[in-house]
Amino acid sequence: MCTTVMTVLHRALVGNSLYFNYEPNTRILEYNLGRQELSVIKLPSAFHGWHVALMESEDGVLGFATLQESKLSLWAREAGPDGYAGWAQRRVIELDKLLPVSDCSRLLSPYMDPIACPPYVVAVADGVDVIFVWTDDGLFAIHLKSSRAKKIGQFISNFGVVPYMSFCTPVLSLALTGKEEPRLDALIASQT
């Protein structure tokens, strides 16, 4: 009987490889598109069972985002002195000043269902440096470069969040609608 579970909502395309959460947040499955090879990468044991979202780091390597209490932690793969890759924490963003923090978030443990007790990371929009976080108060977009947050919704579906970007250029948008579409970073900046 196959008992392996793969979470397809959290995936990342980094370079020439696709990465998927594998075995409920204990491992990552890597598929190299060029060589057509599969490999498995272990997450740090401290995060087994935690809700992690895979992403491309600022320097173009595999990374992930996770919430620990009210801290958004960004991690990335780095080559160690022995030549083997490991995980290194790159950045921590304190969210208690940006977002409403639920009372139960301070009690969250790796063994609790993260859906039962927000906040947690639900999606990453690579290329625009935005991470989506669900709290008791709704869904928020956090812009990594400015460390600003904007509430973008009250509810989240059972299927999570699928970030996408429009490919309509501002000039075409203006011609079609008569008004220019605001950029995501401009929307976030206007809310602070």
Short mmCIF file of C-alpha atoms in Angstrom, two decimals:
data_model
loop_
_atom_site.label_atom_id
_atom_site.label_comp_id
_atom_site.label_asym_id
_atom_site.label_seq_id
_atom_site.Cartn_x
_atom_site.Cartn_y
_atom_site.Cartn_z
CA MET A 1 0.00 0.00 0.00
CA CYS A 2 1.32 3.45 -0.92
CA THR A 3 1.28 5.81 2.05
CA THR A 4 3.33 8.64 0.59
CA VAL A 5 1.62 12.01 0.39
CA MET A 6 2.78 14.85 -1.84
CA THR A 7 1.47 18.38 -1.30
CA VAL A 8 1.20 19.80 -4.80
CA LEU A 9 0.12 23.26 -3.70
CA HIS A 10 3.63 24.00 -2.45
CA ARG A 11 6.08 23.74 -5.27
CA ALA A 12 8.86 25.84 -6.72
CA LEU A 13 10.68 26.12 -10.02
CA VAL A 14 14.30 27.01 -9.37
CA GLY A 15 16.72 26.97 -12.26
CA ASN A 16 16.16 23.76 -14.18
CA SER A 17 14.46 21.86 -11.34
CA LEU A 18 10.91 21.52 -10.00
CA TYR A 19 10.55 20.99 -6.26
CA PHE A 20 7.52 19.59 -4.40
CA ASN A 21 6.75 19.12 -0.69
CA TYR A 22 6.92 15.37 -0.11
CA GLU A 23 5.98 13.19 2.86
CA PRO A 24 4.10 15.91 4.78
CA ASN A 25 6.81 18.51 5.17
CA THR A 26 9.71 16.20 6.00
CA ARG A 27 11.24 15.94 2.55
CA ILE A 28 11.30 17.71 -0.79
CA LEU A 29 11.12 15.91 -4.11
CA GLU A 30 13.36 17.43 -6.82
CA TYR A 31 12.78 16.75 -10.50
CA ASN A 32 15.60 17.97 -12.73
CA LEU A 33 13.97 18.86 -16.06
CA GLY A 34 17.17 18.70 -18.10
CA ARG A 35 18.48 15.37 -16.82
CA GLN A 36 14.98 13.97 -16.12
CA GLU A 37 16.13 12.71 -12.72
CA LEU A 38 14.43 12.57 -9.34
CA SER A 39 16.11 13.14 -6.01
CA VAL A 40 14.98 13.72 -2.42
CA ILE A 41 16.10 16.56 -0.14
CA LYS A 42 15.49 16.41 3.61
CA LEU A 43 14.06 19.39 5.43
CA PRO A 44 15.68 20.27 8.77
CA SER A 45 14.21 17.95 11.40
CA ALA A 46 13.07 20.98 13.43
CA PHE A 47 10.48 21.64 10.69
CA HIS A 48 9.06 18.14 10.28
CA GLY A 49 5.30 18.54 10.31
CA TRP A 50 5.42 22.34 10.07
CA HIS A 51 3.65 24.10 7.23
CA VAL A 52 6.40 25.18 4.80
CA ALA A 53 6.10 26.85 1.40
CA LEU A 54 8.86 26.21 -1.13
CA MET A 55 10.29 29.19 -2.98
CA GLU A 56 13.23 30.52 -4.94
CA SER A 57 15.55 32.49 -2.66
CA GLU A 58 16.86 35.96 -3.51
CA ASP A 59 20.06 34.46 -4.93
CA GLY A 60 18.27 31.88 -7.08
CA VAL A 61 18.57 28.73 -4.96
CA LEU A 62 15.89 26.56 -3.37
CA GLY A 63 14.40 28.03 -0.22
CA PHE A 64 11.34 27.80 1.96
CA ALA A 65 9.23 30.05 4.16
CA THR A 66 7.56 29.04 7.40
CA LEU A 67 5.96 30.67 10.42
CA GLN A 68 7.14 30.03 13.95
CA GLU A 69 4.92 31.86 16.40
CA SER A 70 4.89 35.41 14.98
CA LYS A 71 8.15 35.11 13.04
CA LEU A 72 8.28 34.53 9.29
CA SER A 73 11.49 32.58 8.67
CA LEU A 74 13.14 32.36 5.26
CA TRP A 75 15.58 29.49 4.68
CA ALA A 76 17.77 28.55 1.70
CA ARG A 77 20.06 25.72 0.57
CA GLU A 78 23.75 26.48 0.92
CA ALA A 79 26.85 24.46 0.19
CA GLY A 80 28.68 23.47 3.36
CA PRO A 81 32.45 23.28 3.85
CA ASP A 82 32.36 19.56 3.04
CA GLY A 83 30.67 20.22 -0.31
CA TYR A 84 27.27 18.91 0.80
CA ALA A 85 24.29 21.26 0.73
CA GLY A 86 22.50 22.14 3.93
CA TRP A 87 19.89 24.63 5.10
CA ALA A 88 20.65 28.11 6.43
CA GLN A 89 18.24 30.63 7.88
CA ARG A 90 18.54 33.78 5.78
CA ARG A 91 16.03 36.17 7.27
CA VAL A 92 13.42 36.54 10.01
CA ILE A 93 10.55 39.02 9.75
CA GLU A 94 8.66 39.85 12.95
CA LEU A 95 4.98 39.77 12.04
CA ASP A 96 3.48 40.80 15.37
CA LYS A 97 3.72 44.46 14.33
CA LEU A 98 2.43 43.80 10.78
CA LEU A 99 -0.40 41.31 11.29
CA PRO A 100 -3.01 40.44 13.88
CA VAL A 101 -1.65 37.37 15.69
CA SER A 102 -4.11 34.75 16.87
CA ASP A 103 -3.98 33.70 20.50
CA CYS A 104 -3.38 30.04 19.69
CA SER A 105 -0.43 30.79 17.39
CA ARG A 106 1.83 31.00 20.45
CA LEU A 107 0.85 27.42 21.33
CA LEU A 108 1.37 25.99 17.85
CA SER A 109 3.50 22.86 17.83
CA PRO A 110 4.76 20.71 14.96
CA TYR A 111 2.13 18.12 15.85
CA MET A 112 -0.90 20.38 15.52
CA ASP A 113 -2.84 20.77 12.30
CA PRO A 114 -1.73 24.21 11.02
CA ILE A 115 -5.17 24.82 9.48
CA ALA A 116 -6.68 24.57 12.96
CA CYS A 117 -4.52 27.37 14.28
CA PRO A 118 -3.34 30.16 11.99
CA PRO A 119 -1.15 32.01 11.18
CA TYR A 120 0.67 30.02 8.53
CA VAL A 121 2.23 30.51 5.10
CA VAL A 122 -0.16 29.49 2.32
CA ALA A 123 1.66 30.54 -0.86
CA VAL A 124 4.64 32.31 -2.37
CA ALA A 125 4.58 34.53 -5.47
CA ASP A 126 8.11 34.11 -6.82
CA GLY A 127 9.42 36.93 -8.94
CA VAL A 128 7.58 39.63 -7.01
CA ASP A 129 8.85 38.66 -3.53
CA VAL A 130 5.42 38.27 -1.93
CA ILE A 131 4.43 35.66 0.64
CA PHE A 132 0.78 35.01 1.51
CA VAL A 133 -0.04 34.38 5.17
CA TRP A 134 -3.36 33.23 6.61
CA THR A 135 -4.38 34.52 10.05
CA ASP A 136 -7.60 34.46 12.07
CA ASP A 137 -8.25 37.91 10.59
CA GLY A 138 -7.89 36.89 6.93
CA LEU A 139 -5.35 36.51 4.14
CA PHE A 140 -2.39 38.91 3.96
CA ALA A 141 0.26 39.57 1.31
CA ILE A 142 3.69 40.33 2.76
CA HIS A 143 6.13 42.10 0.46
CA LEU A 144 9.59 40.79 1.41
CA LYS A 145 11.64 43.75 0.19
CA SER A 146 9.64 46.38 2.08
CA SER A 147 8.44 44.14 4.96
CA ARG A 148 4.96 45.60 4.48
CA ALA A 149 1.69 43.70 4.68
CA LYS A 150 -1.69 44.19 3.05
CA LYS A 151 -4.91 42.36 3.82
CA ILE A 152 -6.21 40.92 0.57
CA GLY A 153 -9.12 38.75 1.65
CA GLN A 154 -11.24 37.50 4.50
CA PHE A 155 -11.58 33.86 3.52
CA ILE A 156 -9.46 31.14 1.96
CA SER A 157 -10.85 28.16 0.08
CA ASN A 158 -10.03 24.54 0.86
CA PHE A 159 -7.75 24.60 -2.18
CA GLY A 160 -5.42 27.29 -0.84
CA VAL A 161 -4.06 30.23 -2.76
CA VAL A 162 -2.67 30.15 -6.28
CA PRO A 163 -0.71 33.34 -6.91
CA TYR A 164 -0.59 34.46 -10.51
CA MET A 165 0.46 37.56 -12.37
CA SER A 166 -1.34 39.21 -15.23
CA PHE A 167 0.56 39.47 -18.45
CA CYS A 168 -1.44 42.47 -19.61
CA THR A 169 0.88 45.42 -20.09
CA PRO A 170 -0.14 48.75 -18.52
CA VAL A 171 -0.59 50.33 -21.96
CA LEU A 172 -2.86 47.48 -23.10
CA SER A 173 -4.78 47.61 -19.82
CA LEU A 174 -5.30 51.35 -20.27
CA ALA A 175 -6.56 50.81 -23.83
CA LEU A 176 -8.95 48.02 -22.78
CA THR A 177 -10.38 49.49 -19.58
CA GLY A 178 -9.61 53.19 -19.71
CA LYS A 179 -7.60 52.98 -16.48
CA GLU A 180 -4.16 51.71 -15.61
CA GLU A 181 -3.93 48.64 -13.34
CA PRO A 182 -2.00 49.24 -10.10
CA ARG A 183 1.09 47.10 -9.46
CA LEU A 184 1.15 44.77 -6.44
CA ASP A 185 4.05 46.61 -4.80
CA ALA A 186 2.20 49.92 -5.29
CA LEU A 187 -0.92 48.43 -3.68
CA ILE A 188 1.05 47.24 -0.66
CA ALA A 189 2.88 50.58 -0.32
CA SER A 190 -0.41 52.52 -0.45
CA GLN A 191 -1.76 50.60 2.55
CA THR A 192 0.99 51.64 4.93
#
